[in-house]
Amino acid sequence: MAEIIFTKEQVKKTAKSLIGKTFGELNNYQTKAEFYSKGFHGQILEEDVFQYGINSNSAPDFENIGVELKVTPYKINKNGSLSAKERMVLNIINYMEEYKNNFYTSHFWYKNKMIQIIWYLNEDNIPKDQFKITHELLFTFPAEDLIIIKHDWETIINKIKAGKAHELSEADTMYLGACTKGINSNSVRQQPFSTIMAKQRAFCLKASYMTQLVRWYIGEENVEKVCQDLRTKTFEKEIEERLESYRGLSVKALKNMFNLNSNSKSINELILAKMLGVNGKISNKDEFLKANIVPKTIRVNSNGKIKESMSFPNFTFEKIILGEWEESDLYNMFSTTKFMFVVFNEVNDEYCFSHVKFWNMPIPILDNEIRKVWEKTVKIIKDGDIVKEIINGKRKTNFPAISDNEYCHVRPHGQNSNDTYQLPIKDKLTGLSEYTKQCFWLNSSYISKIIK
């Protein structure tokens, strides 16, 4: 197909002309059996609107002007807020070639430095051909974001250079991720510094980053930033340095220092925000939202041990048995989330701020040990084999216990035994059709190793 020549003005004018139209209006979809296949929204724009045809070139879609075209969905949540429906997948990472470049000579930068974004609203119970295009934006990375994007790219490349492309995780980085890209987990390719085959991955703008872009551009929401200048250091290093002067101060002293009278569960997060010079919860700040960084308070007792394991959201029995491991909520959470552990040590019966630790679940542990716990849990539910025995009126389950696995276990996380979810299959021993809410927990002993 001959190269289609557009100017930037023509690309933007065409994109703007699509606003208010449905995909069905843009395409004679009755002649296309693939209309409802994955990626058909982009296909319609590529073939029927801009007419340059589907391609997998390393060059931008409009090479003469250096503009890539991306169609991406967003949704309206029940509380009225906006969220991206998915990450924005960019170009495949060529492990054998990309490491030879610097950021500004990379295939990533060549293809994605300017992106014509076209948003459509994804609504439940509406045919896909009736999804409506609502907004467009000729997007270049804001200067403050580009600093972090560049560092993210370097983090990914350094892992490839270390022969660890097979250990890449979307959670390694902040805004620019390395997401899996292939038919299934068997989609692998060679890497240059190891004989281990690595999952095929693509550069992507994380769903959390896209959500903030949607809220900024479509929802016109402005969110407070924590760091204003990261030209000389990483985000993590900046946070660590700014907190250093508070090391050793007790929660009581910090509350007095910042005039905080609250005794809420989020008090430590409020203290953290104050130490960093911002107001409100730190989890609601720009970088934390874009990078999907979740702060978690860790209390270390005077004996050096962590009293509590770390809980995560409840899972429903009916949902967890559907789909494969890499489609599960547990995999998605650990593969995309970076945690910031805020550590308080007990000293003379008071908890004092010690340090912060940025951490994400290593892929080898996630794909092996954590997966085993998830698979065992799913099998128990599918088999209706939840209750192992009843001793003195108390039920003991077959779910993975803290003693069964070094990293993770399953136990109740409901208000009480009457706080239940429906079972897909009745429990064999008790005949119960509902059971107490459960969730996955990271073992306290594993957390202790992480923060040390």
Short mmCIF file of N, CA, C and O in Angstrom, two decimals, residues 8-20 45 50 69-70 72 74 115-120 133-139 216-218:
data_model
loop_
_atom_site.label_atom_id
_atom_site.label_comp_id
_atom_site.label_asym_id
_atom_site.label_seq_id
_atom_site.Cartn_x
_atom_site.Cartn_y
_atom_site.Cartn_z
N LYS A 8 0.22 17.16 10.40
CA LYS A 8 -0.31 17.06 11.77
C LYS A 8 -1.70 17.69 11.85
O LYS A 8 -2.58 17.19 12.55
N GLU A 9 -1.87 18.79 11.14
CA GLU A 9 -3.15 19.47 11.15
C GLU A 9 -4.25 18.59 10.56
O GLU A 9 -5.39 18.57 11.06
N GLN A 10 -3.93 17.84 9.52
CA GLN A 10 -4.91 16.94 8.90
C GLN A 10 -5.26 15.77 9.82
O GLN A 10 -6.43 15.37 9.90
N VAL A 11 -4.25 15.23 10.49
CA VAL A 11 -4.51 14.13 11.43
C VAL A 11 -5.44 14.61 12.53
O VAL A 11 -6.43 13.95 12.87
N LYS A 12 -5.12 15.76 13.10
CA LYS A 12 -5.93 16.27 14.21
C LYS A 12 -7.33 16.65 13.75
O LYS A 12 -8.32 16.39 14.44
N LYS A 13 -7.44 17.25 12.57
CA LYS A 13 -8.75 17.64 12.05
C LYS A 13 -9.62 16.41 11.81
O LYS A 13 -10.82 16.40 12.14
N THR A 14 -9.00 15.35 11.27
CA THR A 14 -9.75 14.11 11.04
C THR A 14 -10.19 13.50 12.36
O THR A 14 -11.33 13.05 12.51
N ALA A 15 -9.28 13.48 13.34
CA ALA A 15 -9.61 12.93 14.65
C ALA A 15 -10.76 13.71 15.29
O ALA A 15 -11.70 13.12 15.86
N LYS A 16 -10.69 15.02 15.19
CA LYS A 16 -11.73 15.86 15.79
C LYS A 16 -13.09 15.63 15.12
O LYS A 16 -14.14 15.70 15.76
N SER A 17 -13.07 15.31 13.81
CA SER A 17 -14.32 15.09 13.08
C SER A 17 -15.04 13.82 13.51
O SER A 17 -16.22 13.63 13.21
N LEU A 18 -14.34 12.93 14.22
CA LEU A 18 -14.93 11.67 14.67
C LEU A 18 -15.74 11.81 15.95
O LEU A 18 -16.52 10.92 16.29
N ILE A 19 -15.52 12.89 16.68
CA ILE A 19 -16.17 13.07 17.98
C ILE A 19 -17.69 13.07 17.82
O ILE A 19 -18.25 13.76 16.97
N GLY A 20 -18.34 12.25 18.65
CA GLY A 20 -19.79 12.14 18.61
C GLY A 20 -20.30 11.00 17.74
O GLY A 20 -21.49 10.70 17.75
N LEU A 45 -10.43 2.57 12.42
CA LEU A 45 -9.80 3.86 12.17
C LEU A 45 -8.64 3.73 11.18
O LEU A 45 -8.44 4.58 10.33
N PHE A 50 -8.51 6.57 8.35
CA PHE A 50 -7.23 7.11 7.87
C PHE A 50 -6.68 6.34 6.66
O PHE A 50 -5.78 6.82 5.99
N LEU A 69 -0.94 6.57 15.98
CA LEU A 69 -2.39 6.63 16.24
C LEU A 69 -2.78 5.58 17.27
O LEU A 69 -2.41 4.42 17.13
N LYS A 70 -3.51 6.00 18.29
CA LYS A 70 -3.97 5.06 19.30
C LYS A 70 -5.43 5.33 19.65
O LYS A 70 -5.83 6.49 19.88
N THR A 72 -8.36 4.29 22.37
CA THR A 72 -8.35 3.72 23.71
C THR A 72 -9.66 4.01 24.45
O THR A 72 -10.24 5.10 24.28
N TYR A 74 -12.34 4.44 27.80
CA TYR A 74 -12.44 4.81 29.21
C TYR A 74 -13.85 4.48 29.68
O TYR A 74 -14.73 4.15 28.87
N ILE A 115 1.67 11.03 20.00
CA ILE A 115 0.57 10.07 19.83
C ILE A 115 -0.75 10.81 19.64
O ILE A 115 -1.12 11.66 20.46
N GLN A 116 -1.43 10.50 18.54
CA GLN A 116 -2.79 11.00 18.35
C GLN A 116 -3.73 10.04 19.06
O GLN A 116 -3.98 8.94 18.60
N ILE A 117 -4.23 10.47 20.23
CA ILE A 117 -5.12 9.63 21.03
C ILE A 117 -6.56 9.92 20.65
O ILE A 117 -6.97 11.08 20.56
N ILE A 118 -7.33 8.85 20.44
CA ILE A 118 -8.77 8.97 20.23
C ILE A 118 -9.46 8.14 21.29
O ILE A 118 -9.23 6.93 21.38
N TRP A 119 -10.26 8.80 22.14
CA TRP A 119 -10.94 8.12 23.23
C TRP A 119 -12.39 7.77 22.86
O TRP A 119 -13.08 8.58 22.22
N TYR A 120 -12.82 6.62 23.30
CA TYR A 120 -14.24 6.28 23.20
C TYR A 120 -14.73 5.79 24.56
O TYR A 120 -13.97 5.27 25.36
N ILE A 133 -17.16 7.75 20.10
CA ILE A 133 -15.92 8.51 20.24
C ILE A 133 -16.27 9.86 20.87
O ILE A 133 -17.20 10.54 20.42
N THR A 134 -15.54 10.24 21.92
CA THR A 134 -15.91 11.45 22.67
C THR A 134 -14.82 12.51 22.71
O THR A 134 -15.12 13.70 22.82
N HIS A 135 -13.56 12.12 22.64
CA HIS A 135 -12.47 13.09 22.77
C HIS A 135 -11.27 12.66 21.93
O HIS A 135 -11.10 11.48 21.62
N GLU A 136 -10.43 13.63 21.61
CA GLU A 136 -9.16 13.35 20.95
C GLU A 136 -8.10 14.28 21.50
O GLU A 136 -8.39 15.37 22.01
N LEU A 137 -6.83 13.84 21.39
CA LEU A 137 -5.72 14.66 21.89
C LEU A 137 -4.45 14.29 21.15
O LEU A 137 -4.08 13.11 21.10
N LEU A 138 -3.80 15.27 20.53
CA LEU A 138 -2.48 15.04 19.96
C LEU A 138 -1.49 15.19 21.12
O LEU A 138 -1.19 16.30 21.55
N PHE A 139 -1.01 14.06 21.60
CA PHE A 139 -0.34 13.98 22.91
C PHE A 139 1.17 13.87 22.78
O PHE A 139 1.68 13.07 22.01
N TRP A 216 -7.49 14.04 33.82
CA TRP A 216 -6.96 15.38 33.59
C TRP A 216 -7.58 16.00 32.34
O TRP A 216 -8.04 17.14 32.37
N TYR A 217 -7.61 15.24 31.25
CA TYR A 217 -8.04 15.82 29.97
C TYR A 217 -9.55 15.81 29.79
O TYR A 217 -10.15 16.80 29.38
N ILE A 218 -10.18 14.68 30.11
CA ILE A 218 -11.64 14.57 29.91
C ILE A 218 -12.39 15.08 31.13
O ILE A 218 -13.38 15.82 31.02
#
